Backbone as CSV, one residue per row, in Angstrom:
resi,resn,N_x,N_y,N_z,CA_x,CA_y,CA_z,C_x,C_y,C_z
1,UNK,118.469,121.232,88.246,119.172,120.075,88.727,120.385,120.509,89.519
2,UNK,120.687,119.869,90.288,121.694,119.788,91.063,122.823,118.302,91.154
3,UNK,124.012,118.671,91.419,124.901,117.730,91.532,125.700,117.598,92.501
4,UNK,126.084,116.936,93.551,126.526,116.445,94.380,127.956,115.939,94.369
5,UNK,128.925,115.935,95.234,129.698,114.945,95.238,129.970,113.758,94.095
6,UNK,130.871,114.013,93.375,131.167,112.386,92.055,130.740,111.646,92.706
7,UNK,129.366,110.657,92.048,129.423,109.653,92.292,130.811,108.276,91.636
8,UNK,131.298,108.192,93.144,132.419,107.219,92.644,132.238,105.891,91.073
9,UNK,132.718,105.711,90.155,132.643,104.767,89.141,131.647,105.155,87.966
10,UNK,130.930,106.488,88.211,129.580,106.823,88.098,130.092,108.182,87.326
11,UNK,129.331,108.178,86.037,129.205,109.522,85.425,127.901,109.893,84.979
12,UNK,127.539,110.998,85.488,126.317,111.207,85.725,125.864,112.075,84.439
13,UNK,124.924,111.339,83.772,124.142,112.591,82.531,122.629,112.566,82.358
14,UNK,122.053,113.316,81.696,120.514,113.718,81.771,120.225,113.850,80.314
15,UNK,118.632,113.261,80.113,118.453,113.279,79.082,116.906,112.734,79.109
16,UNK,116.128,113.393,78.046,114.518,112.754,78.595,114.215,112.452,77.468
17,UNK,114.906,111.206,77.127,114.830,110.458,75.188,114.190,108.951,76.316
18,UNK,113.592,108.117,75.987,112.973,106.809,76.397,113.837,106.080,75.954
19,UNK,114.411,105.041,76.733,114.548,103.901,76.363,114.252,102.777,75.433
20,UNK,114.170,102.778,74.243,113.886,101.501,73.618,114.615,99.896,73.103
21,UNK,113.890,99.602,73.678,114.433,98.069,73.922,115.661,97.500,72.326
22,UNK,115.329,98.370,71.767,115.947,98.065,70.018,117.178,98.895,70.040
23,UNK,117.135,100.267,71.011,118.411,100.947,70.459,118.908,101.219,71.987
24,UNK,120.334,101.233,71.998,121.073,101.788,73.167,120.300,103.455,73.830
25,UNK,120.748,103.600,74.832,120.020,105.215,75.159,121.511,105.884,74.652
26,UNK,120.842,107.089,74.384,121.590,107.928,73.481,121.768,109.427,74.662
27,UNK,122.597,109.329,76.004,122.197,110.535,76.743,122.831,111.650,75.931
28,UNK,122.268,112.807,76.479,122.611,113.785,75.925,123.956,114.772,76.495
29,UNK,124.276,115.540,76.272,125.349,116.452,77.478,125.101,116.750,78.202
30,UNK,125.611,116.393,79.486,125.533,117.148,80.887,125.247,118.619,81.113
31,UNK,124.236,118.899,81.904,123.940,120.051,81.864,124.958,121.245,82.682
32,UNK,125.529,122.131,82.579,126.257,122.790,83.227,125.921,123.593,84.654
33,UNK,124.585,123.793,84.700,123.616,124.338,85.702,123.972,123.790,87.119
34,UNK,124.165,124.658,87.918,124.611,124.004,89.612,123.908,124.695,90.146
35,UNK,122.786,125.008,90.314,121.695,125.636,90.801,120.462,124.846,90.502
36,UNK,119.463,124.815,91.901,118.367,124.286,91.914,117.299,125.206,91.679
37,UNK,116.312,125.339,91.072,115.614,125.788,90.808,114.175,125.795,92.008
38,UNK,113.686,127.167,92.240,112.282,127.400,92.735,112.378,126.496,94.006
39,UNK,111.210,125.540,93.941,110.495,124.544,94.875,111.845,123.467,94.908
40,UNK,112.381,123.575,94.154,113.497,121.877,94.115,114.121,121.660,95.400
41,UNK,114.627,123.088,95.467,115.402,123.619,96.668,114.985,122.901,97.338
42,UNK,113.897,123.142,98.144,112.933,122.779,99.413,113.106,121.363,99.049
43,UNK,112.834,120.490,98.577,112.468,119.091,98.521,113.950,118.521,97.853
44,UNK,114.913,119.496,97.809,116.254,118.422,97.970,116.755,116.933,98.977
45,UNK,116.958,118.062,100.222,116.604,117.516,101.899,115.980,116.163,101.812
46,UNK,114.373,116.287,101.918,113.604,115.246,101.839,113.800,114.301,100.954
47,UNK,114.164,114.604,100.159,114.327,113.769,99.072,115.319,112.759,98.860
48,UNK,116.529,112.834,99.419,117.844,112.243,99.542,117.419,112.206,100.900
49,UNK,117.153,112.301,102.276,117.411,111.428,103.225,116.379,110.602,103.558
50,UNK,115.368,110.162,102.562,114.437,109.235,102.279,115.290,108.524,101.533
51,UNK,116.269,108.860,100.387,117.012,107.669,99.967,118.064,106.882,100.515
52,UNK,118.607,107.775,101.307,119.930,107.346,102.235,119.233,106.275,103.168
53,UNK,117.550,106.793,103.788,117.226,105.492,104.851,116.870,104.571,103.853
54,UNK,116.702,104.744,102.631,116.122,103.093,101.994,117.234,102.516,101.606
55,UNK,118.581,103.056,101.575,119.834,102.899,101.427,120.481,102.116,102.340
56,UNK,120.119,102.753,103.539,120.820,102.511,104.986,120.508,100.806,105.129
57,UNK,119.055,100.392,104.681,118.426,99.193,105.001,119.366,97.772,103.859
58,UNK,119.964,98.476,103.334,120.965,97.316,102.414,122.358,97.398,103.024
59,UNK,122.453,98.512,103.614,123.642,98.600,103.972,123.832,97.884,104.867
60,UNK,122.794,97.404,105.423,122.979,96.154,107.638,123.143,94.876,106.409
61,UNK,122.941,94.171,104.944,123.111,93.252,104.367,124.788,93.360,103.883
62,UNK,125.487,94.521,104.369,127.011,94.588,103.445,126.898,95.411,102.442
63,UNK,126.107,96.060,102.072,126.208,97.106,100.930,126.770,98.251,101.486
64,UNK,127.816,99.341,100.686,128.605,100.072,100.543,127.628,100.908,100.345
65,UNK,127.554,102.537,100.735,127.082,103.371,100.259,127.728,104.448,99.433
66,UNK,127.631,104.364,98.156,128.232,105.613,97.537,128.517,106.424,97.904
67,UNK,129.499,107.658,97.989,129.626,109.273,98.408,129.277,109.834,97.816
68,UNK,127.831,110.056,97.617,127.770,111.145,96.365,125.968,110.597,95.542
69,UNK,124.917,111.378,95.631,123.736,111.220,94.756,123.625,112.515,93.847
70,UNK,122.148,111.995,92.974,121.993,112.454,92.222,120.573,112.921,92.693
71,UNK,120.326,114.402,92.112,119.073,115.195,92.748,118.428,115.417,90.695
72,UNK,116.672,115.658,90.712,116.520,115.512,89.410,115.127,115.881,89.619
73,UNK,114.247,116.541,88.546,112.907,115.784,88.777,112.209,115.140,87.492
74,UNK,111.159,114.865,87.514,110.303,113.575,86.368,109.562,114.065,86.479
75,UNK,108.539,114.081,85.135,107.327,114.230,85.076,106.793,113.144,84.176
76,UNK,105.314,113.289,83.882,104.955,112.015,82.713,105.595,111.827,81.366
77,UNK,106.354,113.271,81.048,106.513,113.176,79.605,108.423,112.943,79.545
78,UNK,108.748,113.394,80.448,110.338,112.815,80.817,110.795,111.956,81.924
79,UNK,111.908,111.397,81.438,112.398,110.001,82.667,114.013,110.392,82.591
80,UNK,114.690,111.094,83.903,115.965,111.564,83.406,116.634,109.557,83.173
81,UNK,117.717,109.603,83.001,118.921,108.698,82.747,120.132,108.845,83.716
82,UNK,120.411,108.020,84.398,122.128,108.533,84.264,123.096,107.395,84.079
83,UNK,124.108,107.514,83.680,124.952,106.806,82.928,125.891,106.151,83.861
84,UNK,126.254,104.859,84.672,126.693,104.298,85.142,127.872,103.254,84.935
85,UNK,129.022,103.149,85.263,130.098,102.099,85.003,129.688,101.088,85.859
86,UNK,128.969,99.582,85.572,129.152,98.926,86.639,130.238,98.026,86.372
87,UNK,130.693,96.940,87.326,131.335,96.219,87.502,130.758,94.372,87.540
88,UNK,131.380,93.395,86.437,130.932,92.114,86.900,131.141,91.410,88.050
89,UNK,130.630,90.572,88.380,131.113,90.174,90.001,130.170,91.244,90.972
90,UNK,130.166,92.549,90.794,129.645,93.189,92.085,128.011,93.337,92.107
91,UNK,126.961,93.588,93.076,125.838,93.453,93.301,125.785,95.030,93.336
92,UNK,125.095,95.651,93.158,123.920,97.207,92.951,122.640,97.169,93.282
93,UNK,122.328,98.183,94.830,121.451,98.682,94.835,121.245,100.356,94.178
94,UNK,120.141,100.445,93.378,119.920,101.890,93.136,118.750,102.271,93.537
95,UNK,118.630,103.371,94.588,117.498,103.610,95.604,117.240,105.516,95.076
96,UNK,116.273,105.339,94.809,115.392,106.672,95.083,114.509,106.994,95.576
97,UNK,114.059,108.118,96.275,112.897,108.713,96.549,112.296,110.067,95.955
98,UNK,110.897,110.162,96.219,110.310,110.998,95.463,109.661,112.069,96.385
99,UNK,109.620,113.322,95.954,109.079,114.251,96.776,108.127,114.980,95.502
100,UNK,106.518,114.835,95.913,105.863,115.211,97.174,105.922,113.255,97.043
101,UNK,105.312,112.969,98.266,105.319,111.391,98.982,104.179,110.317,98.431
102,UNK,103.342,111.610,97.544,101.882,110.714,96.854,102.577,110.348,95.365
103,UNK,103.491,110.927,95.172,104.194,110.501,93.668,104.906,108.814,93.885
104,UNK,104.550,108.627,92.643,105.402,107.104,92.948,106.206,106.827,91.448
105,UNK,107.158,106.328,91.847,108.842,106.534,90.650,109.049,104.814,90.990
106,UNK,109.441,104.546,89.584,110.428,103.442,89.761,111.568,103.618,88.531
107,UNK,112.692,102.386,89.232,113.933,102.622,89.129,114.124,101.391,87.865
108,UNK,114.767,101.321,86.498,114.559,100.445,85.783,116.318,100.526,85.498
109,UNK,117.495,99.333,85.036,118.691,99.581,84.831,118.934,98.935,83.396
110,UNK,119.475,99.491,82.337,120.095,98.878,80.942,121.358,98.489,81.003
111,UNK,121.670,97.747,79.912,123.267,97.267,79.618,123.476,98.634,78.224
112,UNK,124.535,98.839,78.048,124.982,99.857,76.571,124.606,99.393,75.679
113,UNK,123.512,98.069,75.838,122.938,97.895,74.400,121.253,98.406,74.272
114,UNK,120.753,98.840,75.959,119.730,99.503,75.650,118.494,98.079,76.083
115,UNK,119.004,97.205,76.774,118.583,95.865,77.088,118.161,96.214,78.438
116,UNK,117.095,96.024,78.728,116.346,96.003,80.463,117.763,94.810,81.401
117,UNK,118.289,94.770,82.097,119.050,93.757,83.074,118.208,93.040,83.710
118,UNK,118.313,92.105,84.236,117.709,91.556,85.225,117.539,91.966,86.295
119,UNK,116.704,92.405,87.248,116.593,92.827,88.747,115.964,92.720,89.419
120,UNK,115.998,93.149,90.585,114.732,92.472,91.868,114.580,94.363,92.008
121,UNK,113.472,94.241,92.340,112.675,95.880,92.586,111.915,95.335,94.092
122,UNK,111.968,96.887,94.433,111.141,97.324,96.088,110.748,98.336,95.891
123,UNK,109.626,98.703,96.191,108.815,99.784,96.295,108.010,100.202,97.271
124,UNK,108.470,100.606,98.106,107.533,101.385,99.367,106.912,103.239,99.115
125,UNK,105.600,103.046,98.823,105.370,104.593,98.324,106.122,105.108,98.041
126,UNK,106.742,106.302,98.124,107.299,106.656,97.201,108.749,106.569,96.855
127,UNK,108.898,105.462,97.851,110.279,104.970,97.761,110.271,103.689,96.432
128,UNK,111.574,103.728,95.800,111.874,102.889,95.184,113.341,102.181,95.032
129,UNK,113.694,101.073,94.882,115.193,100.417,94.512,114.982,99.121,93.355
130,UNK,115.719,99.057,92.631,116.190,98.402,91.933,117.624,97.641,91.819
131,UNK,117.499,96.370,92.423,119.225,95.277,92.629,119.410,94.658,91.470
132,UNK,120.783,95.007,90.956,120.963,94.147,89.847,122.425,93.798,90.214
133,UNK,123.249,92.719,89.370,124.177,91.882,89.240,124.437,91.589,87.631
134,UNK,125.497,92.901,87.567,125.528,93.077,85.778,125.955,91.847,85.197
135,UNK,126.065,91.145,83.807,126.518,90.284,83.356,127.728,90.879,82.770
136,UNK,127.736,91.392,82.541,128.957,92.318,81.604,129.645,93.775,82.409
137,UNK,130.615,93.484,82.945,131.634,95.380,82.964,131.225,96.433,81.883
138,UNK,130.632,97.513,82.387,130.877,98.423,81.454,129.663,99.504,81.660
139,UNK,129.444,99.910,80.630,128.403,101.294,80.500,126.781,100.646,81.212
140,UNK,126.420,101.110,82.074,125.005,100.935,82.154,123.856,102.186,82.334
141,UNK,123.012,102.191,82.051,121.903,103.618,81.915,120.729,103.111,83.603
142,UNK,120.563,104.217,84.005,119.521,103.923,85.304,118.549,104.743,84.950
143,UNK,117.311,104.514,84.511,116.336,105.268,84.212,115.606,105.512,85.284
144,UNK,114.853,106.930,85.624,114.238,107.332,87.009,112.781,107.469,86.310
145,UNK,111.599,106.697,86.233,110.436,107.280,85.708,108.981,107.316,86.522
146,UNK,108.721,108.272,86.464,107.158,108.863,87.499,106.354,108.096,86.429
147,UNK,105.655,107.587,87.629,104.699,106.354,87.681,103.282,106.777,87.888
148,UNK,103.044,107.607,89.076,102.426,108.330,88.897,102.119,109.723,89.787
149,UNK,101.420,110.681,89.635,101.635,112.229,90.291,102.152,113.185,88.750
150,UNK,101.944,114.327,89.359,102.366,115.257,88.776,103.990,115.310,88.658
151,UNK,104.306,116.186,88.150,105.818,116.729,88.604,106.653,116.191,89.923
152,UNK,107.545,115.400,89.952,107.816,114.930,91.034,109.232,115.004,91.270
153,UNK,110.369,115.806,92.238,111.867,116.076,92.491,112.037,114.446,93.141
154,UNK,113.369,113.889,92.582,113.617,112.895,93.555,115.156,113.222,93.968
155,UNK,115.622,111.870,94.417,117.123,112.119,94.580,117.122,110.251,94.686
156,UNK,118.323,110.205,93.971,119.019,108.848,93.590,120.531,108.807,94.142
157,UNK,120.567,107.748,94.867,121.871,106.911,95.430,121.882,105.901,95.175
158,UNK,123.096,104.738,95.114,123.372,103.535,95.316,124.324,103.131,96.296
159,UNK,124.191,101.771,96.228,125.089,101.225,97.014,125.853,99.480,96.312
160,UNK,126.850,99.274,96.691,127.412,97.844,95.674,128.186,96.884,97.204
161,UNK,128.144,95.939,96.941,129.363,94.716,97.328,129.462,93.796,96.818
């Protein structure tokens, strides 16, 4: 894994425990590792400026683009997390893409109680976003999970107004 630029409001952690609808997600410690591993390398690139253009397309609606994503990969048996401050009042897009392009990921968002939010989803192959409009300030979890393909690197951004 690799890490990028703070995502502004955003603290970023990893962890491949599932979500259940009964208990809050429980992430684990941030990994210390700032090095990409093997193949990741290569499909960093692709991977984030497939999210930045599915990004770019909220941004002509007034959405803000974060300074700063998150690079990761998924397979069937893990779904990383990362741990998000949102804000009430403000709107969230969270956009990822997936590398190789036959993999397909979607983007799911919790409240700190481990509760699915409400959201509108888009999915263009192997692109994905998820818009939500928190009810509550505070801790939220963004789960990244391969849908389907093998092993799949993505990279995750958002954007808010």
């Amino acid at each position: 894994m690799k890490f990028r630029s703070a995502l502004l409001l955003a603290t970023v952690v990893f962890t491949t425990a599932s979500i259940d609808a009964q208990d809050a997600p429980a992430p684990a410690e941030a990994p210390t590792t700032s090095s990409v591993p093997g193949d990741a390398a290569t499909n960093e690139a692709p991977a984030r400026n497939a999210a930045l253009e599915l990004a770019g397309a909220f941004s002509n609606d007034g959405y803000k683009i974060r300074d700063g994503y998150w690079f990761s990969s998924a397979t069937s048996d893990t779904a990383p997390i990362i741990e998000v401050n949102l804000f009430t009042g403000n709107e969230y897009w969270f956009c990822a893409a997936a590398v190789p392009s036959e993999s397909r990921i979607a983007v799911t968002v919790y409240n700190e109680l481990g509760e699915l939010v409400d959201q509108q989803t888009y999915a263009d192959g192997a692109r994905f976003a998820a818009g939500v409009e928190p009810a509550a300030s505070g801790k939220h979890f963004v789960k990244v999970t391969l849908v389907e393909g093998a092993k799949s690197d993505f990279c995750l951004v958002y954007c808010y107004k």
